[in-house]
Coordinates of C-alpha atoms in Angstrom, one line a residue:
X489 CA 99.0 121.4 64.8
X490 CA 101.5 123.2 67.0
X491 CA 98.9 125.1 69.0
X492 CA 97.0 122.2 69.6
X493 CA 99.6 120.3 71.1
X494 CA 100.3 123.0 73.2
X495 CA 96.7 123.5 73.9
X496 CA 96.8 119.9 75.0
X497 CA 99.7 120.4 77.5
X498 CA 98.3 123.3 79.2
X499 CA 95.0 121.0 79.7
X500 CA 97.2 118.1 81.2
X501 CA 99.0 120.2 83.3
X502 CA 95.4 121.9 84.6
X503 CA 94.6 118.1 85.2
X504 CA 97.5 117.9 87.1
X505 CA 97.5 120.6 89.5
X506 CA 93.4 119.5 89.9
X507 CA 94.5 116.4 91.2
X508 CA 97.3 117.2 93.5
X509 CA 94.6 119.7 94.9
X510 CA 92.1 116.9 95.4
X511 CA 95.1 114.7 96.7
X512 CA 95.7 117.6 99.4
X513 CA 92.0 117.5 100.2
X514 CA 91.8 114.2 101.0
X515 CA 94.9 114.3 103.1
X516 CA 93.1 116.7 105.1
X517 CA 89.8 115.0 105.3
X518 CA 92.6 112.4 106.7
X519 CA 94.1 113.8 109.5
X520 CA 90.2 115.0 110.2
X521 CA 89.0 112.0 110.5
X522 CA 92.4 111.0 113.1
X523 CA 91.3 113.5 115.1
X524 CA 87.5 112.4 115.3
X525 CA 88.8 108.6 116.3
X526 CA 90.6 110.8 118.9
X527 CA 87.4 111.9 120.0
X528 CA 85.3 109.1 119.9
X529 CA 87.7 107.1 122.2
X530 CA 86.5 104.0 122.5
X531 CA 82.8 104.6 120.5
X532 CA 83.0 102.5 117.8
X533 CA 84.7 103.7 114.4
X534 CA 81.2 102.5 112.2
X535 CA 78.4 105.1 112.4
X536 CA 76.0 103.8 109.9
X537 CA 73.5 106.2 110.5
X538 CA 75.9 109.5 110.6
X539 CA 77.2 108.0 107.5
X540 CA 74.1 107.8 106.0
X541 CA 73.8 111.2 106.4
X542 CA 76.8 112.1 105.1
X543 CA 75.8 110.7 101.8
X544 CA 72.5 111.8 101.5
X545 CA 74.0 115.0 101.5
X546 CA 76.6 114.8 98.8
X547 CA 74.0 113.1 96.8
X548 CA 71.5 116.3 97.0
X549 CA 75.1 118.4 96.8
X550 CA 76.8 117.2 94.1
X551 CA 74.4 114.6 92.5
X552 CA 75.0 116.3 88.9
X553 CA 78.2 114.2 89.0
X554 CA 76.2 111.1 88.4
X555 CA 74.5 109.2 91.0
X556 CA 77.1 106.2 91.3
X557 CA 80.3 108.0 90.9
X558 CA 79.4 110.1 94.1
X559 CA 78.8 106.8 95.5
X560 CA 82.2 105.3 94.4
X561 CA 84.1 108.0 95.4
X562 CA 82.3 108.3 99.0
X563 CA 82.5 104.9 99.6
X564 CA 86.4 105.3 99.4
X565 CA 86.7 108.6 101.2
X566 CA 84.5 107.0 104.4
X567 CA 86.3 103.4 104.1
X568 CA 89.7 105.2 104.1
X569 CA 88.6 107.7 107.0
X570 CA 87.9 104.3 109.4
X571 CA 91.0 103.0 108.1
X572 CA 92.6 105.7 110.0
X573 CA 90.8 105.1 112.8
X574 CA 91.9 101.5 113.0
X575 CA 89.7 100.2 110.1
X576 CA 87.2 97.5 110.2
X577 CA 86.9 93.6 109.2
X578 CA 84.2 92.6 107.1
X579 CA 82.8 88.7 107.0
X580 CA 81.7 88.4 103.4
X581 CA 80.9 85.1 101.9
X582 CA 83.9 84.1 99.2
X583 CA 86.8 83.1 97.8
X584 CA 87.6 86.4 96.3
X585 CA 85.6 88.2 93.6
X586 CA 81.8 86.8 95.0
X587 CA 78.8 88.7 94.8
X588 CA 79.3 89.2 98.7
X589 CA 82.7 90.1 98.0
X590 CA 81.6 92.7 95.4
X591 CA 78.7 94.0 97.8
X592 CA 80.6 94.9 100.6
X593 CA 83.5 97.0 98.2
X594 CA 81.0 98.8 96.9
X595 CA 79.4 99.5 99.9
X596 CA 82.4 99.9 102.3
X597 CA 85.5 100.7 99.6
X598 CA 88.4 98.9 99.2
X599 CA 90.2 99.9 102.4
X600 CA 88.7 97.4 105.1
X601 CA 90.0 94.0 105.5
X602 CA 88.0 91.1 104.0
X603 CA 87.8 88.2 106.0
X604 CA 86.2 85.3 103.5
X605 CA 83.9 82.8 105.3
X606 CA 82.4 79.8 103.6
X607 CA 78.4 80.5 104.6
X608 CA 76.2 82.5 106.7
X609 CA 76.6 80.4 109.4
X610 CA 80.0 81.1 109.9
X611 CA 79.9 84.8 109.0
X612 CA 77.8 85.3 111.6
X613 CA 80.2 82.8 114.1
X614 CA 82.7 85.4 112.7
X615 CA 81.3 88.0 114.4
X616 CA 80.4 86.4 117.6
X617 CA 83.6 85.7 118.2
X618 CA 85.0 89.0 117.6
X619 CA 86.8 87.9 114.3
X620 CA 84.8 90.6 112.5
X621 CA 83.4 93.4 112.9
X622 CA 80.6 93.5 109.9
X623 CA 79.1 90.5 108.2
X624 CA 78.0 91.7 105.0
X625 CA 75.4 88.5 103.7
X626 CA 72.7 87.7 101.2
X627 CA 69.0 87.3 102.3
X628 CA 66.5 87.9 99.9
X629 CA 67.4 87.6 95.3
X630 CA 64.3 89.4 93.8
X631 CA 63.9 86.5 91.3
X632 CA 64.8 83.3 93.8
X633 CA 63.6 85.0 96.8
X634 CA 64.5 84.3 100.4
X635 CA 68.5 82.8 101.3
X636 CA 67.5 81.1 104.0
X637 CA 71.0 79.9 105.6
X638 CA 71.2 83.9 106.6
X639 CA 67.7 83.7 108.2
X640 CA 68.8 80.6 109.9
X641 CA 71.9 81.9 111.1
X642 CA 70.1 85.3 112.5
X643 CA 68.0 83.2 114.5
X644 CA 70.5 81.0 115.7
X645 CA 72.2 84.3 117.0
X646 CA 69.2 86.4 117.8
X647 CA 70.3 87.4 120.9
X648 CA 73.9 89.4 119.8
X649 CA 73.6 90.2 116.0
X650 CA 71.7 93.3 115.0
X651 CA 70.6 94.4 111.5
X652 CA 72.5 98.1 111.1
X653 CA 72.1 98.6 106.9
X654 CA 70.5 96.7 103.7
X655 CA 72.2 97.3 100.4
X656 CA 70.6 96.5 96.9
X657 CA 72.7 95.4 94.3
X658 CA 71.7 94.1 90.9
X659 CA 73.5 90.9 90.0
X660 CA 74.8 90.1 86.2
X661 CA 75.7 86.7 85.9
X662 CA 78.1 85.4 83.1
X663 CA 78.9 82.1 81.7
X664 CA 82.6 81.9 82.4
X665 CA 84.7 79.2 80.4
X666 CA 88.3 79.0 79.9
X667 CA 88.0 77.6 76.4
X668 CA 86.0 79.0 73.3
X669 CA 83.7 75.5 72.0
X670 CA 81.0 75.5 74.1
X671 CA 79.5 72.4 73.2
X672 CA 82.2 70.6 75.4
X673 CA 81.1 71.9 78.6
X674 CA 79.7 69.2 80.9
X675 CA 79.4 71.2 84.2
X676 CA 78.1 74.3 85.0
X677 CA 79.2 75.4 88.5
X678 CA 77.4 77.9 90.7
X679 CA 75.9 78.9 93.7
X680 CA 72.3 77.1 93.9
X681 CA 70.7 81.1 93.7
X682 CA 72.8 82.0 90.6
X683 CA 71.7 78.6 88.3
X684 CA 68.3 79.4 89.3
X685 CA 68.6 82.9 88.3
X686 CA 70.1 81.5 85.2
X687 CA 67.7 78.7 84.6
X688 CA 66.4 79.5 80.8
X689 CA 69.7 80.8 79.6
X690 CA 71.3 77.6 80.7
X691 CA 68.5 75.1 79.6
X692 CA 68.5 76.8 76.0
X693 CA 71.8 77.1 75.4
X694 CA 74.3 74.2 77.6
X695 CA 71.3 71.7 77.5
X696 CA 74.4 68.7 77.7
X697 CA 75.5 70.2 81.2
X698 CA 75.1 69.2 84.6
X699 CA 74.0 72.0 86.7
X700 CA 76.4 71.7 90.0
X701 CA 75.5 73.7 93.3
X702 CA 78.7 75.2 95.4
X703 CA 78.8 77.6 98.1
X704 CA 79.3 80.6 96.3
X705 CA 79.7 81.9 92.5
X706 CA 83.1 82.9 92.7
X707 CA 83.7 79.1 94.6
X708 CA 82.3 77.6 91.4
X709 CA 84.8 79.7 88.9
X710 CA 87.5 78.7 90.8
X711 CA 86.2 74.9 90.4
X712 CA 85.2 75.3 86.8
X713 CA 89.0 76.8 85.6
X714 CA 90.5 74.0 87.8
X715 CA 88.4 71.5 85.6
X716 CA 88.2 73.0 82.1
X717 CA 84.0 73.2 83.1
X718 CA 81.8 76.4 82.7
X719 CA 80.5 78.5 85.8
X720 CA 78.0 81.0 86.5
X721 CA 79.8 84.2 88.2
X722 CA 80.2 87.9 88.1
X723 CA 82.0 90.0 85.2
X724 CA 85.1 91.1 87.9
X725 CA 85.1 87.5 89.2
X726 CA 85.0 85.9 85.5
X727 CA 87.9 89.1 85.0
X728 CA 89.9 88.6 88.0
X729 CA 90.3 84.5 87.2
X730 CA 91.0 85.4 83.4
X731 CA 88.5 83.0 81.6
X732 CA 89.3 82.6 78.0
X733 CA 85.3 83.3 77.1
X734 CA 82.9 85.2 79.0
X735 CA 79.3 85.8 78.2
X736 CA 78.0 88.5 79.9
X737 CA 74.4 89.2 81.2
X738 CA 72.9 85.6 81.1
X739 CA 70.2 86.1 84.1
X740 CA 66.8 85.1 82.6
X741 CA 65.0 88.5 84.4
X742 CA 67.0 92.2 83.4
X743 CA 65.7 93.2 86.9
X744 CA 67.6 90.4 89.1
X745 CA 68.5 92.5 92.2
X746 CA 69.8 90.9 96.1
X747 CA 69.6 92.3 99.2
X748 CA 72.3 92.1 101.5
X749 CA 72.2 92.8 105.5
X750 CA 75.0 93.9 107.3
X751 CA 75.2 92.8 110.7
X752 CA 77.0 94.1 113.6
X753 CA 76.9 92.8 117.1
X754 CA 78.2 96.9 118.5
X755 CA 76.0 99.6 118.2
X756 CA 71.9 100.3 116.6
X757 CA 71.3 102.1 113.5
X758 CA 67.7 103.4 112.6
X759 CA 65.6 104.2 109.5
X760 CA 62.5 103.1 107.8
X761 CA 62.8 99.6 107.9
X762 CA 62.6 97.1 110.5
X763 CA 63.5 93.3 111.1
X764 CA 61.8 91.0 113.7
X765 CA 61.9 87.4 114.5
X766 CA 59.0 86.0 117.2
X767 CA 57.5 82.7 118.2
X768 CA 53.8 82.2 119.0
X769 CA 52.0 80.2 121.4
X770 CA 50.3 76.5 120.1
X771 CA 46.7 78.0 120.0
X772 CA 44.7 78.4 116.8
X773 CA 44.5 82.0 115.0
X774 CA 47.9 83.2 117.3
X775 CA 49.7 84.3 114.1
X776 CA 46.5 86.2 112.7
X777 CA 45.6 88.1 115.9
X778 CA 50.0 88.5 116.3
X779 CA 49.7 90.3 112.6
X780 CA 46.5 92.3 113.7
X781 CA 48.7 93.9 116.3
X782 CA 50.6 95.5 113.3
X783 CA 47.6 96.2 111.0
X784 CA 45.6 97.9 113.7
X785 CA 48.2 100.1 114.0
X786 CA 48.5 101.3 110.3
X787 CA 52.2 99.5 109.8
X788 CA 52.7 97.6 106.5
X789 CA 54.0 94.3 106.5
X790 CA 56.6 93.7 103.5
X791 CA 57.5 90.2 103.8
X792 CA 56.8 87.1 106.1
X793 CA 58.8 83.8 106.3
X794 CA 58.8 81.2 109.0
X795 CA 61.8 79.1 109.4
X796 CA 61.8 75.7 111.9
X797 CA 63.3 75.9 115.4
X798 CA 66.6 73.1 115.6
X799 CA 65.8 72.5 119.3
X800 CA 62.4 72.6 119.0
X801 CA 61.2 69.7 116.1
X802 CA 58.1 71.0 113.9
X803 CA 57.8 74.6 115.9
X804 CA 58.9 77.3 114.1
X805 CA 59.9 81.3 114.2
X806 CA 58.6 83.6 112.0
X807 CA 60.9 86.3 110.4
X808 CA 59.0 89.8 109.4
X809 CA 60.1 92.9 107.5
X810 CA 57.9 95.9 108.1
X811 CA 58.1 99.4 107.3
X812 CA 59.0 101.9 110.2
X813 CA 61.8 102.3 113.1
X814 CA 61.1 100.2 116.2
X815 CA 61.7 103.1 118.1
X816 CA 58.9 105.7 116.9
X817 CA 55.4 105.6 116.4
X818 CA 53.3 104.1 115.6
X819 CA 55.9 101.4 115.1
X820 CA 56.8 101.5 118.8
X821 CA 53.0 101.3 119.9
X822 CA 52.2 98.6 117.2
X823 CA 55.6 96.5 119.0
X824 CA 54.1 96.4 122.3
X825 CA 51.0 94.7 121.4
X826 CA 52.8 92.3 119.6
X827 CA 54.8 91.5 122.5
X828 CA 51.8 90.9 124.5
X829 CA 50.6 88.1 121.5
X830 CA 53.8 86.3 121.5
X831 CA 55.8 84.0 123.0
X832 CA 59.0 85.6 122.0
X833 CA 60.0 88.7 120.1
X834 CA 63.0 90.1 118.7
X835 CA 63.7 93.4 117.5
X836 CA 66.8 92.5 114.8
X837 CA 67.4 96.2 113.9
X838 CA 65.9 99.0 112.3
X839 CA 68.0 100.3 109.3
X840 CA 68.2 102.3 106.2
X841 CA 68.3 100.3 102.6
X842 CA 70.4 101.9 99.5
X843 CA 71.2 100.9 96.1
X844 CA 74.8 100.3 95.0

C-alpha cells in the first residue's frame, strides 16, 4: 500500500511538471502571436483561411488525440492568440447558453467577446455598424431546413456582408423543467426550429401543452423557469439555468445537424463552397437558362431558395449554394455566364465548412 501511494505521487507530480510545461508553451505561442499583430499592422486579426490551415494540420498531426479534443484545445489556443491581438466581437443570437451561443464557443473559444442580438436581422445591423466583428447565425437545420430571417437579412445587406466560414453542429434538444411532475406543464417554450425538430417527442409525451414560439431556445428556458413551464433547449443551457429535470436527447431524427455562417464585412476567405444571391429578368425560362450557365460548366448546385424582394412586391431573389471557389475554374468561367443571364448577381463568399 505504501509503494503505491508513493507510486501515485511521483505520477501527480509528472502531471505537474507536464502542465507547467504546456503552461510555458502556450505563453510562448502568446507573445508569438503579439509579435505577428505587430506585423500585421492594421490587416485584420481573423484569417479564416490561414486558420483553416492551421488546423488541418494539427488534425493530420496529432489527430490520434481524438478528433474533437484537437478541436477544443485549438479553438482556445487561436481565440486566445487574437485576444492578444486586440480580440474580436462576435454577434451570436441569445440570451446566453443558445445554440448560436454554443456554436460560436466552439468554433471561436471562450476568449472573444459575445455581443447577444435578438435575430438575424440585427446581427447582421451589428456588423454594419461596426458593433461586431463576426456574426455567427443559423441558416439551414438538416431536419427543418432553411432559417430564412438569415437569408433575408443577407440580402438586405448584400452589398457589405460576406460569407468567410460554415460550421456544422449537431443539435440535442432537452425538455428542461424546473419541477419533476410532468403532467403539469402547460407550455412548452422554444424557438419555432427547435419544437419542430421536437415535434413527435412533444406530441407523444406533453400532449396537454401549448407549443409557444420565441426567438431563441435559450430565450424560451429563461421564459419557462420564470413561469414554472417546460422549454426546449440545449444540455449547457438547461445546465447553466439549473432546471430541476432535464430530459436529454428529445429531437425526433439522431441526425439533427445546423449550419451556421459567419459573416464578416473585412476581408474574403476561399474554399470549396460558394454563396450567391441574383435576380432575373421577367421573361419566361430566365431561371432555367440562369442554372444552365452552371450545369454547362460541370458545377453542382447543392441548394436553391428564392426569397421575395421588400421593395419590390411579388419579385424575388434567389439564394444558391454550389460547390467550388468563385475565384477558380471552372467556377469562375461558369460565374461569368451567369452574370450575362441575370439581372443582378452577388458573389456572398466562398468558404470552407467544418464540423464542431
Amino acid at each position: 500500500m505504501y509503494h503505491q501511494r508513493e507510486d501515485l505521487a511521483e505520477l501527480r507530480e509528472r502531471i505537474d511538471r507536464i502542465d507547467h510545461q504546456i503552461m510555458d508553451l502556450v505563453g510562448q505561442r502568446l507573445q508569438v502571436a503579439r509579435e505577428i499583430g505587430k506585423a500585421k499592422g492594421d490587416g485584420p486579426i481573423y484569417d479564416p483561411r490561414r486558420e483553416a490551415e492551421v488546423l488541418a494540420d494539427r488534425l493530420k498531426r496529432h489527430g490520434h488525440l481524438g478528433e474533437g479534443l484537437v478541436r477544443a484545445l485549438m479553438a482556445e489556443l487561436m481565440g486566445a492568440s487574437r485576444k492578444v491581438q486586440g480580440g474580436l466581437t462576435l454577434a451570436a443570437m441569445g440570451p446566453e447558453w443558445s445554440h448560436s451561443h454554443e456554436a460560436a464557443l466552439r468554433a471561436f473559444g471562450s476568449s472573444e467577446e459575445i455581443l447577444f442580438v435578438k435575430d438575424p436581422r440585427r446581427g447582421v445591423e451589428s456588423l454594419t455598424s461596426g458593433a461586431a466583428d463576426l456574426a455567427v447565425l443559423p441558416v439551414e437545420n438538416s431536419i427543418e431546413g432553411v432559417v430564412y430571417p438569415t437569408l433575408d437579412a443577407l440580402l438586405s445587406a448584400k452589398s457589405v456582408v460576406r460569407i468567410v466560414r460554415e460550421v456544422r453542429m449537431r443539435i440535442e434538444h432537452c425538455l428542461a423543467f424546473g419541477g419533476e411532475d410532468m403532467g403539469k406543464i402547460r407550455r412548452v417554450y422554444s424557438h419555432p426550429q427547435a419544437l419542430g425538430q421536437c415535434e413527435e417527442w412533444l406530441a407523444r409525451n406533453l400532449p396537454q401543452a401549448e407549443l409557444v414560439e420565441v426567438s431563441s431556445t435559450s430565450e424560451g428556458a429563461r421564459r419557462a423557469l420564470e413561469e414554472g413551464q417546460g422549454a426546449v433547449c440545449g444540455a449547457r443551457c438547461a445546465a447553466a439555468l439549473g432546471f430541476k429535470t432535464v430530459i436529454r436527447s428529445i429531437q425526433d431524427s439522431p441526425n439533427n445537424k445546423t449550419r451556421f455562417l459567419v459573416l464578416s464585412t473585412n476581408g474574403t476567405s476561399g474554399g470549396d463552397r460558394t454563396t450567391l444571391v441574383f435576380t432575373l429578368p421577367h421573361r419566361p425560362g430566365t431561371l432555367c437558362d440562369a442554372l444552365s450557365a452552371l450545369a454547362d460548366q460541370g458545377v453542382n448546385l447543392l441548394m436553391i431558395q428564392s426569397r421575395p424582394i421588400p421593395q419590390n412586391p411579388f419579385e424575388y431573389a434567389f439564394f444558391a449554394d454550389i460547390e467550388g471557389d468563385a475565384s477558380a475554374p471552372p467556377l469562375s468561367q461558369a460565374l461569368g455566364r451567369l452574370k450575362e443571364r441575370t439581372a443582378s448577381l452577388t458573389v456572398l463568399g466562398s468558404y470552407r465548412f467544418e464540423e464542431i
